[in-house]
Amino acid sequence: MNPVSAFQAGPWPRSLRPLLARTSTLALLVLLPACRGLRPTAIPAPLPSPTQASTPVAPASLAATEVADPATRDEVVRTAISVFGDSSAVTAVDSLSDEPVWDIDVRAYETHDRVEHYVELFSNKARDRFSSRLSRGTRYEPMIRAKLRASGMPEDLTYLALIESGYDPHAYSRAAAVGMWQFMSSTARAVGMRVDWWMDERRDPARSTDGAIRFLGELQNQFGSLYLAAAAYNGGPGRVSRGLTRFAEELEGAEGEDRFFALAEQDYLRAETKNYVPQLIAAALVAKMPARHGLRIDTLPEYAYDSVRVAAGSSLAAVAAAGGIDGSELRDLNPALLRGITPPDADVWVRVPVGRGEGVRSALDTLPTDAVRGYRTAKVSSATTPTAFATSHGVSMKQLRWFNPDWRTTKKGRLVVGQSLRLPHDAALSYARDIPDPSLEKYGGTAGASSLGARGVHVVRRGETLGGIARRYGLKETQLKAMNGLRGSRILAGQTLQIRHSTKAAASKKNVTSGKGSTKAKSQNSTVKKSAGKTPVTKKKATSTKKKVAQSKSKKKK
């Protein structure tokens, strides 16, 4: 086969193949490189025939004609019309470069029924909302992709942030998961974020992305599958691990990413987790081909900044004034700073617009400490209520509480004499955010929902070991592993462990002993139960007393 024939038989779109088949060699040499916007170099060497397969083939010496200047699109269209009779070849060639590329496996699952459902949803009923979220994501996606690339993780995992929160740094779920990547406070701390009254790095796009990458990397190493890691990110690694063990026979033969879909077919994972990966795949399909799905995406300025190291307790208002920075812009760049000041216990990095870092640093260095600090202090000189103290110093009770989360009070609710309290400046308050304590964690959708512990679930805290948790609930480590489908002893902060049976085991261990101990335990258990309410003994005594009184009265009558 000659070079041009090989070129014509190449992997072109079906619409282009008839045109290439009837096109002259010269036209191909001139037109196709122009359509691609490339400078041709050399015609590929001819493919060896079957009889020449073992014979070395010398490189071709025939060079293609150089194009003096890159052709404009108008010139390409005119050339296409003169050669082909219409410009359809240009559209066909352009389509080669328009086809998106994914670094997660979406093509293998794009016909899955749940994936098709979400593609349809994002393209029609939820199109406006999905477009809005994608538009917001244009601000953060370059930063997220850069961090994923640097860590060796697939860049298209950026769409997890789209599914989790719509790229909203201030997203807050009913379960108290916060930020673009929807971290619970315990998990966030475990991956290196600061979460307390003063600062919540779950709201920081860059810091929370670092945490998400670290957590996803650990999960991928644990499960050996990106989609199982994503499912564990949503539903908890403990539940996914137990499911893989429980349904090992049903999952036999499934490999790679198919393992998630095989597990999702079982009646085990929550519906939200079953749909999580299909949503990720559908989001990646639609987001990379918005025009094909009828979406219009607006591009926002990229999330970029300089960083300045600022002293503890500094007011964001002082930083804005030092750099001549618009207050709303500075507030937007620092969503993790909750109370309008840097934490009183530590110097931190404050984000400022690109190009302003050196100027802000120099200006802050010339200011006295009192001019930069966001509050003044006052000592409690006499026993008084917090409300009276706040009123006497010209601040509201709420503002006083904001800046003094650890104030000390007596049993009667009065402030302890001798302590110093912070009194915020008005300028600092203008940057404060009215949000609840970030350290609080809720589970379930209602305030009256029972705790995880009452439901037989333990949430792993930082520093806890599997053996220690097992002993806490009266189990052996091997038993706890078996209950949770764990092969090793490694656990992650934020992971949930099933401990329901261990609670029962602990109770039975206390009640079931040998000999006299058994009788004693039974007696004590009975006493505890009776003390919980009106005991049968009390009722019996009351009845007996009433009878005696009645008998005494009858005797007197006689």
XYZ file of C-alpha atoms in Angstrom:
558
model
C 0.000 0.000 0.000
C 1.427 3.384 -0.982
C 1.707 6.207 1.603
C -1.342 8.106 0.414
C -3.502 4.968 0.351
C -2.399 4.196 3.885
C -3.250 7.745 4.867
C -6.678 7.488 3.216
C -7.389 4.240 5.052
C -6.445 5.744 8.408
C -8.798 6.010 11.398
C -10.817 8.922 10.049
C -14.476 9.670 10.855
C -16.921 7.738 8.697
C -18.163 10.965 7.072
C -14.655 11.791 5.851
C -13.640 8.435 4.383
C -15.560 8.708 1.025
C -14.077 12.147 0.445
C -10.546 10.959 1.135
C -11.006 7.962 -1.139
C -11.711 10.151 -4.191
C -9.171 12.862 -3.433
C -5.963 13.274 -5.369
C -2.553 12.850 -3.766
C -1.681 16.523 -4.248
C -4.924 17.682 -2.675
C -4.305 15.500 0.380
C -0.770 16.789 0.749
C -1.922 20.401 0.641
C -5.352 20.368 2.239
C -5.242 18.001 5.194
C -2.248 19.571 6.970
C -3.919 22.953 6.585
C -7.159 21.642 8.043
C -5.249 20.377 11.016
C -3.393 23.652 11.379
C -0.059 21.780 11.269
C 3.080 22.017 9.169
C 3.548 18.659 7.391
C 6.895 17.001 7.695
C 7.178 13.794 5.753
C 4.902 11.212 4.157
C 4.815 8.045 6.304
C 6.935 5.166 5.076
C 4.977 2.519 3.125
C 3.811 -0.470 5.105
C 5.777 -3.659 4.269
C 3.948 -6.390 2.388
C 3.610 -9.823 3.997
C 6.611 -11.077 2.048
C 8.718 -8.144 3.235
C 7.725 -8.349 6.880
C 11.104 -9.676 7.987
C 13.100 -7.281 5.828
C 14.202 -3.976 7.352
C 12.626 -1.033 5.595
C 14.617 2.150 5.071
C 12.974 5.415 6.098
C 11.138 7.208 3.317
C 13.067 10.036 1.739
C 10.129 11.722 0.057
C 9.266 14.927 1.938
C 5.907 16.635 1.793
C 5.578 20.072 0.326
C 6.110 22.741 2.997
C 3.314 25.217 3.572
C 4.834 28.690 3.652
C 2.293 30.231 6.053
C -0.350 28.608 8.307
C -3.631 28.675 6.430
C -6.493 30.638 7.896
C -9.832 28.905 8.251
C -11.239 30.904 5.296
C -8.413 29.681 3.118
C -9.020 26.102 4.222
C -12.716 26.402 3.419
C -11.968 27.842 -0.041
C -9.478 25.033 -0.710
C -11.976 22.432 0.470
C -14.660 23.783 -1.866
C -12.277 23.784 -4.816
C -11.103 20.221 -4.128
C -14.156 18.475 -2.679
C -16.951 20.641 -3.996
C -18.102 21.592 -0.464
C -16.648 22.383 2.959
C -17.828 19.239 4.767
C -14.268 17.936 4.944
C -13.299 20.853 7.172
C -16.059 20.038 9.622
C -15.085 16.385 9.590
C -11.427 17.144 10.270
C -12.319 19.688 12.946
C -14.335 17.013 14.728
C -11.132 15.073 15.309
C -9.828 17.717 17.695
C -13.257 18.389 19.276
C -13.579 14.889 20.728
C -12.818 15.155 24.465
C -10.448 12.904 26.345
C -11.072 11.614 29.873
C -8.559 10.217 32.332
C -11.219 8.245 34.199
C -13.093 5.397 32.515
C -16.346 6.892 31.244
C -16.691 5.286 27.824
C -17.037 1.769 29.229
C -20.031 2.828 31.330
C -21.744 5.573 29.333
C -24.537 3.168 28.323
C -25.193 2.043 31.896
C -28.814 2.806 32.751
C -28.026 5.014 35.767
C -25.360 6.916 33.842
C -27.779 7.506 30.978
C -30.389 8.667 33.497
C -28.087 11.347 34.910
C -26.835 12.427 31.501
C -30.474 12.971 30.545
C -31.143 14.798 33.820
C -28.128 17.119 33.527
C -28.946 17.836 29.886
C -32.649 18.595 30.303
C -34.571 18.967 33.559
C -31.547 20.089 35.623
C -29.766 21.842 32.755
C -29.910 25.366 34.185
C -28.703 24.324 37.609
C -25.986 22.117 36.140
C -24.840 24.932 33.830
C -24.695 27.329 36.770
C -22.547 24.927 38.765
C -20.233 24.292 35.835
C -19.874 28.052 35.369
C -18.922 28.430 39.030
C -16.442 25.607 38.572
C -14.527 27.491 35.875
C -13.122 29.618 38.709
C -11.708 26.664 40.641
C -11.183 23.894 38.076
C -7.705 25.016 36.879
C -6.432 24.981 40.469
C -8.035 21.603 41.217
C -6.699 20.016 38.044
C -3.192 21.320 38.734
C -3.210 19.802 42.228
C -4.595 16.477 40.984
C -1.983 16.369 38.227
C 0.835 17.116 40.671
C -0.342 14.282 42.941
C -0.606 11.738 40.118
C -4.383 11.440 40.475
C -6.779 11.648 37.482
C -7.674 15.268 36.742
C -11.293 14.419 36.000
C -11.820 13.753 39.705
C -12.524 17.491 39.742
C -16.099 16.480 38.934
C -16.455 14.972 42.410
C -16.476 18.551 43.711
C -19.186 19.306 41.153
C -21.322 16.419 42.419
C -20.584 17.067 46.098
C -21.288 20.790 46.255
C -21.512 22.380 42.822
C -18.054 23.889 43.540
C -19.503 25.900 46.437
C -16.882 26.589 49.156
C -19.659 27.360 51.665
C -21.874 24.340 51.008
C -23.302 22.983 54.278
C -25.188 19.694 54.468
C -27.781 18.556 56.998
C -25.141 16.218 58.430
C -22.782 19.202 58.961
C -20.467 18.276 56.098
C -18.895 21.509 54.885
C -17.172 22.983 51.874
C -16.546 22.206 48.252
C -15.487 18.640 49.090
C -18.056 18.118 51.894
C -15.817 17.021 54.759
C -16.980 16.132 58.246
C -14.836 17.915 60.832
C -13.148 14.766 62.163
C -12.147 13.584 58.686
C -10.927 17.059 57.754
C -8.656 17.197 60.798
C -7.346 13.712 60.004
C -6.130 14.864 56.587
C -4.419 17.953 57.956
C -7.000 20.741 57.960
C -7.638 23.146 60.816
C -11.270 23.125 61.925
C -12.194 25.104 65.027
C -14.104 28.180 66.160
C -11.750 30.614 64.425
C -10.862 28.825 61.234
C -12.463 26.172 59.051
C -10.204 25.090 56.200
C -12.953 22.912 54.742
C -14.223 26.181 53.255
C -10.844 26.986 51.699
C -10.851 25.773 48.065
C -7.113 25.072 47.958
C -6.671 23.489 51.397
C -9.797 21.346 51.087
C -8.659 20.159 47.658
C -5.355 19.076 49.193
C -7.289 17.160 51.842
C -9.616 15.530 49.313
C -6.681 14.382 47.187
C -4.963 12.888 50.205
C -8.128 11.088 51.339
C -8.963 9.788 47.854
C -5.393 8.586 47.416
C -5.599 6.591 50.665
C -8.929 5.101 49.614
C -7.640 4.156 46.177
C -4.655 2.414 47.756
C -7.009 0.591 50.106
C -9.479 -0.649 47.481
C -7.392 -0.719 44.305
C -10.179 0.946 42.343
C -10.936 4.590 41.647
C -14.694 4.083 41.611
C -14.686 2.045 44.832
C -12.592 4.843 46.352
C -15.213 7.357 45.229
C -17.969 5.196 46.730
C -16.028 5.004 50.012
C -15.539 8.778 49.936
C -19.312 9.130 49.860
C -20.531 6.197 51.944
C -17.559 5.452 54.182
C -14.655 3.040 53.713
C -15.955 0.691 56.391
C -19.219 0.049 54.600
C -17.542 -0.552 51.242
C -15.004 -2.878 52.852
C -17.726 -4.894 54.575
C -19.667 -5.119 51.332
C -16.695 -6.490 49.408
C -16.277 -9.190 52.042
C -19.957 -9.994 52.400
C -20.565 -10.293 48.659
C -17.195 -11.753 47.674
C -18.871 -14.680 45.920
C -21.232 -12.435 43.929
C -18.322 -10.195 42.920
C -16.136 -13.067 41.785
C -14.894 -12.402 38.255
C -15.427 -8.643 38.420
C -12.200 -6.718 37.974
C -11.086 -3.102 38.062
C -13.861 -0.533 38.033
C -16.451 -3.249 37.336
C -16.192 -4.174 41.011
C -18.074 -1.039 42.036
C -20.944 -1.737 39.641
C -21.074 -5.387 40.777
C -21.289 -4.256 44.405
C -23.899 -1.623 43.537
C -26.139 -4.351 42.104
C -26.401 -5.932 45.552
C -28.997 -4.793 48.068
C -26.391 -3.270 50.352
C -25.080 0.216 49.546
C -27.271 3.237 50.261
C -29.039 4.636 47.196
C -26.963 7.814 47.416
C -23.722 5.812 47.202
C -25.035 3.575 44.411
C -25.794 6.679 42.355
C -22.612 8.548 43.290
C -20.288 7.019 40.683
C -22.898 7.120 37.872
C -23.335 10.829 38.645
C -19.572 11.326 38.449
C -19.393 9.608 35.068
C -22.423 11.482 33.721
C -21.018 14.794 34.968
C -17.719 14.123 33.204
C -19.539 13.222 29.960
C -21.728 16.320 29.960
C -19.164 18.785 31.327
C -16.655 18.037 28.568
C -19.263 18.298 25.813
C -21.537 21.121 27.022
C -22.590 22.344 23.571
C -23.625 18.859 22.519
C -25.966 18.729 25.520
C -27.337 22.230 25.090
C -25.451 23.839 27.976
C -24.071 27.355 28.006
C -21.103 27.858 30.312
C -19.913 31.275 31.490
C -16.236 31.532 32.328
C -15.257 33.219 35.603
C -11.857 34.694 36.559
C -9.468 32.009 37.709
C -8.979 31.464 41.449
C -5.477 32.872 41.993
C -3.826 34.774 44.814
C -0.674 35.799 46.664
C -0.178 34.813 50.303
C 1.015 36.960 53.207
C 1.981 35.687 56.647
C -0.070 37.685 59.148
C 0.210 37.879 62.939
C -2.280 36.204 65.274
C -5.463 38.188 65.927
C -5.002 40.512 62.943
C -8.100 42.072 61.415
C -8.902 41.378 57.769
C -10.005 45.007 57.624
C -6.433 46.069 58.443
C -5.075 43.799 55.696
C -7.529 45.268 53.181
C -6.572 48.809 54.164
C -2.842 48.031 53.985
C -3.130 46.776 50.410
C -5.962 48.960 49.135
C -7.943 45.778 48.532
C -11.697 45.667 48.035
C -13.274 44.139 51.129
C -15.529 41.710 49.280
C -12.599 40.418 47.230
C -10.467 39.830 50.324
C -13.352 38.107 52.087
C -13.915 35.902 49.044
C -10.254 34.873 48.962
C -10.297 33.905 52.666
C -13.468 31.893 53.316
C -11.726 29.838 56.020
C -11.334 32.836 58.363
C -14.649 32.842 60.188
C -14.620 35.730 62.676
C -13.075 38.564 60.678
C -9.646 38.075 62.238
C -6.812 35.580 62.077
C -6.893 33.042 64.953
C -5.680 34.664 68.200
C -3.372 31.701 68.879
C -1.375 31.450 65.637
C 0.098 33.340 62.693
C -1.525 32.230 59.431
C -1.294 32.852 55.703
C -3.834 35.332 54.379
C -4.693 35.367 50.660
C -4.539 38.668 48.780
C -5.027 39.457 45.080
C -2.189 38.532 42.740
C 0.554 41.159 42.771
C -0.406 42.670 46.147
C 1.579 40.429 48.473
C 4.747 42.472 48.855
C 2.863 45.752 49.220
C 0.600 44.365 51.942
C 3.529 42.895 53.830
C 5.462 46.161 53.757
C 2.445 48.226 54.831
C 1.579 45.922 57.740
C 5.158 46.060 59.017
C 4.888 49.845 59.449
C 1.691 49.701 61.527
C 1.579 49.339 65.328
C 0.195 46.101 66.710
C -2.956 47.735 68.102
C -3.812 49.127 64.681
C -3.665 45.673 63.102
C -5.347 43.658 65.839
C -9.080 43.172 65.386
C -10.089 43.583 69.021
C -9.250 45.142 72.364
C -9.383 43.384 75.736
C -11.174 44.160 78.980
C -10.876 42.422 82.338
C -13.892 41.206 84.292
C -13.588 43.145 87.543
C -16.769 42.021 89.265
C -19.230 39.163 89.052
C -21.622 40.061 86.272
C -23.601 38.352 83.551
C -22.231 38.147 79.999
C -25.160 40.242 78.766
C -24.457 43.033 81.260
C -20.742 42.940 80.429
C -21.428 43.155 76.681
C -23.859 46.051 77.110
C -21.434 48.004 79.267
C -18.757 47.736 76.582
C -20.929 48.562 73.583
C -21.091 45.169 71.896
C -23.916 42.690 71.494
C -24.076 39.431 73.396
C -23.622 37.558 70.122
C -20.500 39.524 69.187
C -19.026 39.003 72.642
C -19.647 35.272 72.305
C -18.100 35.211 68.816
C -14.791 36.531 70.102
C -14.790 34.649 73.422
C -15.894 31.062 72.777
C -14.004 29.839 75.847
C -15.147 32.361 78.453
C -15.541 31.024 81.991
C -18.696 31.354 84.041
C -19.795 30.345 87.530
C -22.583 27.857 88.227
C -24.963 30.807 88.433
C -23.999 31.919 84.901
C -21.898 34.924 85.905
C -18.502 35.663 84.381
C -15.542 34.538 86.478
C -13.756 37.579 87.905
C -10.208 38.221 86.681
C -10.453 36.837 83.149
C -9.819 39.059 80.116
C -12.348 39.083 77.293
C -11.943 40.252 73.699
C -14.098 43.130 72.498
C -14.241 43.169 68.668
C -13.730 46.304 66.588
C -16.527 47.203 64.195
C -14.182 46.912 61.207
C -13.294 43.338 62.118
C -16.957 42.419 62.600
C -17.708 43.487 59.037
C -15.634 40.494 57.850
C -17.060 37.971 60.332
C -19.307 35.131 59.217
C -22.408 34.144 61.162
C -22.012 30.372 61.110
C -22.337 27.653 63.784
C -19.441 26.043 65.588
C -17.545 24.067 62.908
C -16.484 21.420 65.416
C -20.081 20.213 65.780
C -20.988 17.063 63.896
C -24.525 15.906 63.286
C -25.622 12.541 61.973
C -28.979 12.087 60.338
C -31.395 14.604 58.922
C -33.239 15.664 62.094
C -32.268 17.040 65.473
C -33.947 14.113 67.181
C -32.005 11.475 65.299
C -30.206 9.013 67.535
C -26.434 9.114 67.704
C -24.283 6.695 65.747
C -23.179 5.073 68.982
C -26.761 4.273 69.917
C -27.213 2.695 66.491
C -24.165 0.460 66.944
C -21.696 2.492 64.867
C -18.367 3.971 65.937
C -16.707 6.853 64.071
C -12.936 6.497 64.124
C -11.151 9.450 65.672
C -7.620 10.523 64.967
C -5.125 8.436 66.943
C -7.483 5.527 67.631
C -6.430 1.966 66.906
C -8.536 -1.016 65.917
C -7.462 -2.924 69.034
C -8.333 -0.020 71.308
C -11.782 0.361 69.766
C -12.393 -3.379 70.093
C -11.491 -3.328 73.812
C -13.718 -0.305 74.362
C -16.749 -2.288 73.205
C -15.784 -5.607 74.805
C -14.612 -7.347 71.655
C -11.461 -8.958 70.381
C -9.741 -7.239 67.489
C -10.342 -10.294 65.281
C -14.073 -10.082 65.978
C -14.202 -6.400 65.088
C -12.323 -7.105 61.869
C -14.769 -9.855 60.936
C -17.787 -7.650 61.641
C -16.422 -4.925 59.349
C -14.848 -7.027 56.622
C -11.340 -5.778 57.391
C -8.288 -7.763 56.415
C -5.686 -5.559 58.069
C -5.585 -3.359 61.152
C -5.283 -0.022 59.355
C -8.189 2.376 59.876
C -8.746 5.997 58.874
C -10.100 8.904 60.874
C -13.728 9.447 59.903
C -14.218 5.785 59.011
C -17.309 4.146 60.505
C -17.123 0.751 62.180
C -20.022 -1.534 63.018
C -20.019 -2.238 66.768
C -23.650 -3.229 67.388
C -22.832 -6.841 68.245
C -19.925 -5.750 70.425
C -22.300 -3.732 72.616
C -24.435 -6.806 73.190
C -21.346 -8.883 73.786
C -20.108 -6.438 76.403
C -23.470 -6.559 78.180
C -23.625 -10.349 78.136
C -20.040 -10.543 79.358
C -20.964 -8.499 82.431
C -24.134 -10.508 83.145
C -22.946 -14.021 82.381
C -20.417 -15.190 84.965
C -19.933 -18.441 86.848
C -21.317 -19.574 90.240
C -22.347 -16.956 92.784
C -21.174 -14.167 90.476
C -23.954 -15.059 88.064
C -26.611 -14.738 90.754
C -25.119 -11.489 91.969
C -25.054 -10.011 88.485
C -28.648 -11.038 87.933
C -29.674 -9.426 91.200
C -27.829 -6.193 90.427
C -29.325 -6.077 86.947
C -32.800 -6.461 88.426
C -32.150 -3.625 90.859
C -31.033 -1.311 88.058
C -34.153 -2.051 86.064
C -36.425 -1.392 89.061
C -34.733 1.906 89.843
C -35.557 3.202 86.381
C -39.212 3.784 87.327
C -41.933 2.699 89.740
C -40.814 -0.675 90.950
C -43.108 -3.632 91.560
C -41.838 -3.740 95.143
C -42.972 -0.163 95.786
C -46.396 -0.916 94.372
C -46.657 -4.037 96.496
C -45.747 -2.139 99.666
C -48.261 0.578 98.866
C -51.008 -2.011 98.383
C -50.134 -3.740 101.643
C -50.260 -0.439 103.546
C -53.687 0.402 102.130
C -55.046 -2.977 103.291
C -53.756 -2.429 106.829
C -55.378 1.018 106.991
C -58.685 -0.406 105.752
C -58.565 -3.254 108.294
C -57.800 -0.779 111.123
C -60.813 1.374 110.163
C -63.132 -1.619 110.071
C -62.047 -2.682 113.551
C -62.765 0.810 114.938
C -66.252 0.766 113.411
C -66.946 -2.519 115.093
